[in-house]
Coordinates of C-alpha atoms in Angstrom, one line a residue:
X1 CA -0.7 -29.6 41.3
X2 CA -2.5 -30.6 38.1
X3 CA -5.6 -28.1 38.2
X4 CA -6.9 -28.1 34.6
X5 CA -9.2 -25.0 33.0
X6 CA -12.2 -27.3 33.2
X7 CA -11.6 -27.7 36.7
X8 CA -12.3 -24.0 36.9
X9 CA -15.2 -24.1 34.6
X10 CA -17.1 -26.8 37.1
X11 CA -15.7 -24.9 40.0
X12 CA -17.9 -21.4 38.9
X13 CA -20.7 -23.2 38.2
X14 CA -21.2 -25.0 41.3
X15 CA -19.8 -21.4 43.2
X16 CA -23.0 -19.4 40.9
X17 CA -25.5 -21.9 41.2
X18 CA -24.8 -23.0 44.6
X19 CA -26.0 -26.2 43.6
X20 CA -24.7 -29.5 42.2
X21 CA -27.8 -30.7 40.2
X22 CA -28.1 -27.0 38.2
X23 CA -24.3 -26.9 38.4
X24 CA -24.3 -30.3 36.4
X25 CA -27.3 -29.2 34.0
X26 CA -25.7 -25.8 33.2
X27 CA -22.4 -28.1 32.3
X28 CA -24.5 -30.9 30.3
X29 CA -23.1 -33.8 32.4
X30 CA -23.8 -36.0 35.2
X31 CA -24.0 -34.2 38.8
X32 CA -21.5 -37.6 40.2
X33 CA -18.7 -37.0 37.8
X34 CA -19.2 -33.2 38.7
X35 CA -18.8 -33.9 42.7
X36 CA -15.9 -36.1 41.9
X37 CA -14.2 -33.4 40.3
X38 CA -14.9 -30.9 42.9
X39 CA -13.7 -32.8 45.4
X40 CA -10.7 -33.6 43.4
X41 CA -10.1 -29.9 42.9
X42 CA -10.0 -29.6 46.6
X43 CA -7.8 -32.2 47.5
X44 CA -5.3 -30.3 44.8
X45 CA -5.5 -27.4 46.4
X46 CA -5.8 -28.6 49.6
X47 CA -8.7 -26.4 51.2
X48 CA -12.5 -26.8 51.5
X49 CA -14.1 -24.6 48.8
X50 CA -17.6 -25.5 49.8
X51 CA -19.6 -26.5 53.0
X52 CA -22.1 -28.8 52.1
X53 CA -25.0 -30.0 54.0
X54 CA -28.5 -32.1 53.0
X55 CA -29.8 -29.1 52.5
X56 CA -27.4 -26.8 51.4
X57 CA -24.5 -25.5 49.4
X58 CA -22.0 -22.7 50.2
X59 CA -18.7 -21.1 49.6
X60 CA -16.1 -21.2 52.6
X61 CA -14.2 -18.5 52.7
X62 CA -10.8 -20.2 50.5
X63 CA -14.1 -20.8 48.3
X64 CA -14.8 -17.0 48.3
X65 CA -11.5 -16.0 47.4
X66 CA -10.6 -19.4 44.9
X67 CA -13.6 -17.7 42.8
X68 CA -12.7 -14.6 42.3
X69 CA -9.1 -15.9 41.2
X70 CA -10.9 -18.2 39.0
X71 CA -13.3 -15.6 37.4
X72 CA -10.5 -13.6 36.9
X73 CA -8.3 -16.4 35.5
X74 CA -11.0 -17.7 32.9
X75 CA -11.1 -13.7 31.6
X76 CA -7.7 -13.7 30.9
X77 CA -7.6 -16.8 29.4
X78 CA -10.5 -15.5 27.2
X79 CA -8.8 -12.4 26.3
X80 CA -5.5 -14.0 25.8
X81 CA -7.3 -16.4 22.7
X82 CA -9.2 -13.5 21.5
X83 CA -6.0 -11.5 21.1
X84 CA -4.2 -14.2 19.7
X85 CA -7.1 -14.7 17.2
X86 CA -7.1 -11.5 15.9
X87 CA -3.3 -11.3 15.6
X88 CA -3.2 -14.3 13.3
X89 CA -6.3 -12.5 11.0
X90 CA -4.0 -9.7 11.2
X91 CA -6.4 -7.2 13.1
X92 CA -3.5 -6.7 15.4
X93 CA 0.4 -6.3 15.3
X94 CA 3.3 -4.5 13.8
X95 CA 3.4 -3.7 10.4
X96 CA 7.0 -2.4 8.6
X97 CA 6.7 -1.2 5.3
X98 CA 10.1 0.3 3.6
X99 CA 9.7 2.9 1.0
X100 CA 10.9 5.8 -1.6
X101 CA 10.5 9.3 -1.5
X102 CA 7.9 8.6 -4.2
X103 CA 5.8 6.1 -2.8
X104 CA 3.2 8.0 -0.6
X105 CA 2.8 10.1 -4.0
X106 CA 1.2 7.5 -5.8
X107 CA -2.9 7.6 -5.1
X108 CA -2.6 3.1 -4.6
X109 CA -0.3 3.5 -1.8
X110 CA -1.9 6.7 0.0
X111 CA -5.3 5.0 -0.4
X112 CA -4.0 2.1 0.8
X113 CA -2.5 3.4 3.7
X114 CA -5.7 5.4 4.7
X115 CA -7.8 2.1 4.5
X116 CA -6.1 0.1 5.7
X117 CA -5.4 2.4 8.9
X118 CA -9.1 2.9 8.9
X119 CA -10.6 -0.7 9.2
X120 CA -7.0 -2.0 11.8
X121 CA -6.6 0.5 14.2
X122 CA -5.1 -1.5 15.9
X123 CA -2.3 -2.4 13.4
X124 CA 0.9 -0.4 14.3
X125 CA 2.1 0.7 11.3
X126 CA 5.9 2.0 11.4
X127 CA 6.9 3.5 8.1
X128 CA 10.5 3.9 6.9
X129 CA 11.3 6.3 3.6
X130 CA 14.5 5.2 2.5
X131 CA 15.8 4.3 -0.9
X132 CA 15.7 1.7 -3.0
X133 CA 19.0 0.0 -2.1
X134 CA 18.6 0.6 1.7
X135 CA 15.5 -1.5 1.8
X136 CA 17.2 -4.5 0.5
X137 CA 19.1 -5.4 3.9
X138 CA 16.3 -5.0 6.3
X139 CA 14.1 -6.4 4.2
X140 CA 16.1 -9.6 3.7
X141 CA 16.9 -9.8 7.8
X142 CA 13.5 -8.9 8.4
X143 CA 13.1 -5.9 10.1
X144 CA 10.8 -4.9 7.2
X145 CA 8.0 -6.5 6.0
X146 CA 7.7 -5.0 3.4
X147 CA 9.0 -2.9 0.9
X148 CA 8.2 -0.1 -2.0
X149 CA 10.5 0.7 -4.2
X150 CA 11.6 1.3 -8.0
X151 CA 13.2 -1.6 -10.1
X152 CA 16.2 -2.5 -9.5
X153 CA 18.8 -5.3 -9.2
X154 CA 17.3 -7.7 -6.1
X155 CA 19.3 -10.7 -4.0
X156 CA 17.3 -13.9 -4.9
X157 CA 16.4 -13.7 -1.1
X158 CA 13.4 -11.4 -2.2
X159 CA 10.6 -11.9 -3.9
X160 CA 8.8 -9.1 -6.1
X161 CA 5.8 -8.0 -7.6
X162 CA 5.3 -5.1 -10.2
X163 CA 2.4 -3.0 -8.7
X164 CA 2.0 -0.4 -11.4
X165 CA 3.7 1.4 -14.5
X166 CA 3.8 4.8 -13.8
X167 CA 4.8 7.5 -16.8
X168 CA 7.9 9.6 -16.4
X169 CA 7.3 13.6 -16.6
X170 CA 9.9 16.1 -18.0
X171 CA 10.2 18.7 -15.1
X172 CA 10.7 22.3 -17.2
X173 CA 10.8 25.6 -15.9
X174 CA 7.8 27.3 -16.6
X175 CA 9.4 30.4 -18.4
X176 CA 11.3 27.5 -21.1
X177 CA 10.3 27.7 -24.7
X178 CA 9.6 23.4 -23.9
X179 CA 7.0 24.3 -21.0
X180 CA 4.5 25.4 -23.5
X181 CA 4.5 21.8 -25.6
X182 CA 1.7 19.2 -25.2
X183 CA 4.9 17.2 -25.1
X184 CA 8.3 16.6 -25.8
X185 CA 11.3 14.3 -26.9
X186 CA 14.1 12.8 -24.9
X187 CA 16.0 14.4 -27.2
X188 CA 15.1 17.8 -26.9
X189 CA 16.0 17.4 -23.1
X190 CA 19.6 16.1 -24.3
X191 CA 21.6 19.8 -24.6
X192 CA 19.7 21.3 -21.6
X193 CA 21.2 21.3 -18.4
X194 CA 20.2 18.7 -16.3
X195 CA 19.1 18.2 -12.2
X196 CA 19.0 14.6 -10.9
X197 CA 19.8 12.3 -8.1
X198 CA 23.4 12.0 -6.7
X199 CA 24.6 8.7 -8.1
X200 CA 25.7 7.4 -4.4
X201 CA 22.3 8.0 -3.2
X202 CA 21.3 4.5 -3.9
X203 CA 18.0 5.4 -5.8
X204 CA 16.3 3.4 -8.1
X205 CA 15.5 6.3 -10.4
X206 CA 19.0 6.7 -11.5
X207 CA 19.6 3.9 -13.1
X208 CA 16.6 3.9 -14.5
X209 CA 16.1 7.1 -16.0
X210 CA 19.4 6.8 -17.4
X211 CA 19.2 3.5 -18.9
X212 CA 15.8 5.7 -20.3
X213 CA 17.7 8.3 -21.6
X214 CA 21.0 6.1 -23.2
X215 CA 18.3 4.1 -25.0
X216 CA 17.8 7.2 -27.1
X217 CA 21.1 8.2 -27.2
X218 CA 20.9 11.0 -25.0
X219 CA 23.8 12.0 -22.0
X220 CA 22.5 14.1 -19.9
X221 CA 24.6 17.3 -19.0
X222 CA 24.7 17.3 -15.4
X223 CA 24.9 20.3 -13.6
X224 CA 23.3 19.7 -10.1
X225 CA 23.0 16.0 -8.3
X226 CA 21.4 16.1 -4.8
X227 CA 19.4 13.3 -2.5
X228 CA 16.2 13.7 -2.6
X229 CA 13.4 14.2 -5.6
X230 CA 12.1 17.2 -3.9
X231 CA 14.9 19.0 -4.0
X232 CA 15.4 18.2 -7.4
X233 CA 11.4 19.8 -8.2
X234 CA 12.7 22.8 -6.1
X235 CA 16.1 23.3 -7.7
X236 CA 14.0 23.2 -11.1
X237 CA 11.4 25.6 -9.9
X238 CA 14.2 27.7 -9.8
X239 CA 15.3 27.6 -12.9
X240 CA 18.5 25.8 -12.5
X241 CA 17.7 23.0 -15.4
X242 CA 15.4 20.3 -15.9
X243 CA 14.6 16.9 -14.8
X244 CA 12.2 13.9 -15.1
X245 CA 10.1 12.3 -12.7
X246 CA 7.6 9.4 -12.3
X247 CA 3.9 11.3 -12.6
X248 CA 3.3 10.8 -9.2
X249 CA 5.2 13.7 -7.9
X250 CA 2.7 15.7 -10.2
X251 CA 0.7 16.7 -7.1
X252 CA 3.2 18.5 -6.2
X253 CA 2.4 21.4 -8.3
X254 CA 4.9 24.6 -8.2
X255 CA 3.8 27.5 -10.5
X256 CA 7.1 28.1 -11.8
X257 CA 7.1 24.7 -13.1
X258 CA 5.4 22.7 -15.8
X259 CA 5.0 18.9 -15.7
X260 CA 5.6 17.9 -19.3
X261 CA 4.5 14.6 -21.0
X262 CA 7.6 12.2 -22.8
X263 CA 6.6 11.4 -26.3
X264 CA 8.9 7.8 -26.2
X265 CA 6.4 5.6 -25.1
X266 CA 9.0 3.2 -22.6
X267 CA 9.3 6.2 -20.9
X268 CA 7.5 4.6 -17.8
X269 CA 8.8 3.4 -14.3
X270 CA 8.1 0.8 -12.4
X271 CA 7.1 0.1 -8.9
X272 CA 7.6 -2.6 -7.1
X273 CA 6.4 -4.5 -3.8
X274 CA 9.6 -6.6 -2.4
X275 CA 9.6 -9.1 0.5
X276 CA 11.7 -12.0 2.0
X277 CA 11.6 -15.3 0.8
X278 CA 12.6 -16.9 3.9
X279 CA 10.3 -14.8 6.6
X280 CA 7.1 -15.5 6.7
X281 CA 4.4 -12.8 6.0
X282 CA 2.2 -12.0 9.1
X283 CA -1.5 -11.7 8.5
X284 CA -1.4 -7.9 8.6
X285 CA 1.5 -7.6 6.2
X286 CA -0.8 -9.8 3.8
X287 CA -3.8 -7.9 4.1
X288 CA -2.2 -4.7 3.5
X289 CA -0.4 -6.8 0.3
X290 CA -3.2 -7.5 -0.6
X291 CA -5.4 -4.2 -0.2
X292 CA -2.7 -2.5 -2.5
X293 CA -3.1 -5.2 -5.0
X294 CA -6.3 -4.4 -5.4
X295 CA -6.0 -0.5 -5.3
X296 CA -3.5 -0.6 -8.0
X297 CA -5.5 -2.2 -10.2
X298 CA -8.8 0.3 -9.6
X299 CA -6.1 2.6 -10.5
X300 CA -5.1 1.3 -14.1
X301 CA -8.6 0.4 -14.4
X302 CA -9.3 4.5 -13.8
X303 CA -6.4 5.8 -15.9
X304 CA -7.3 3.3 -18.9
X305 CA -11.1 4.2 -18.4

């Protein structure tokens, strides 16, 4: 059986107009090739889909039933190209996207998160927040498309963009004589006690606001290490030592804490937007590249403005 979508196509319009001449004109060809066709159709399948007379043109009752297949096959068909269509533009899919603690912080990546949810509904967006090491593995397999996260030593099976510099904060207890200063020194952060990120959590911060701090000198005194960054602004809320963060965490705003400015000027952190080299970006995971792109720049545009 070699029955062919324009088989169908002639099949409905002779079945709607119930006539071979407005079947033909409706098709923009001949009305002989169009009988031909139908007939051949017929002999396919091996039934009578229409009693014919000088006069008239009808469905039998395999005709009956052969259009409503057909009707319904032609939909499908339809709805089948239309979702593949808006799979490749990326209106439709999966979308992974790896990323730090910090990340949904940052005003880009919120606002890009919120449009882009807003304008693809129908994007499934799975979010992962892990650190900065543990996105390198799914990320190279995969499993992520893509991934936020702080600089840091990457396989050459990634590729990377920086999306912004962001300023690191001293976290000081608000009752601290250093609370009340428009800003302050790494170095007048170097005898107090110090609250930072285990070392075997695998986060990009650590490394990098140590190799931060050596650059001036300074070895921090490290009196509580623990997972996650918001434990950290806790433990500091309490009055337990202080820390530095990227100014992102500054929404979080605790009033037994002061976020403090660094006077050093490389005092900054980086992040970045990683992705395979060797797996192909789907259109969703491109727009949404692409989206934050543009909202980190508005957003060094704003800050420089």
């Amino acid at each position: 059986m070699n029955i062919e979508l324009r088989h169908l196509r002639y099949f409905i319009a002779v079945a709607e107009e119930l006539h071979f001449g407005r079947a033909a004109a409706r098709l923009n060809i001949s009305q002989p090739p169009l009988s031909q066709q139908i007939q051949m159709l017929e002999q396919q399948i091996g039934a009578r889909l229409f009693a014919r007379t000088n006069r008239s043109v009808n469905l039998t009752a395999a005709g009956k039933q052969f259009l409503a297949d057909s009707r319904q096959i032609m939909l499908l068909v339809e709805e089948a190209a239309a979702r593949a269509g808006r799979l490749h533009h990326g209106e439709t899919g999966e979308l992974n996207i790896g990323f730090t603690s910090s990340a949904p912080f940052i005003k880009a990546v919120s606002d890009t998160l919120s449009t882009f949810r807003r304008r693809y509904p129908d994007v499934h967006i799975q979010t992962r927040e892990t650190n900065t090491r543990e996105q390198i593995l799914p990320l190279t397999e995969g499993s992520l498309d893509l991934g936020l996260m702080r600089n840091t030593q990457l396989p050459d099976t990634l590729e990377w963009e920086v999306i912004l510099h962001e300023p690191l904060l001293a976290m000081i207890h608000h009752e601290h004589p250093l609370a009340n200063q428009r800003a302050v020194s790494l170095t007048e952060l170097a005898n107090e006690p110090f609250v930072f990120f285990d070392p075997h959590v695998g986060t990009g911060l650590y490394d990098d606001i140590l190799s931060l701090l050596r650059r001036y000198g300074v070895t921090p005194r490290m009196t509580q290490e623990v997972g996650e960054a918001m434990t950290i602004i806790g433990l500091v809320a309490s009055g337990l030592g202080v820390s530095i963060l990227p100014a992102s965490f500054r929404r979080v705003q605790l009033m037994e804490m002061r976020w403090v400015p660094i006077i050093e000027e490389d005092a900054v952190s980086e992040m970045w937007l990683v992705w395979s080299k060797h797996h192909e970006l789907s259109q969703a995971a491109l727009r949404f590249k692409q989206q934050l792109q543009a909202a980190a720049k508005i957003s060094i545009s704003d800050e420089n403005a």
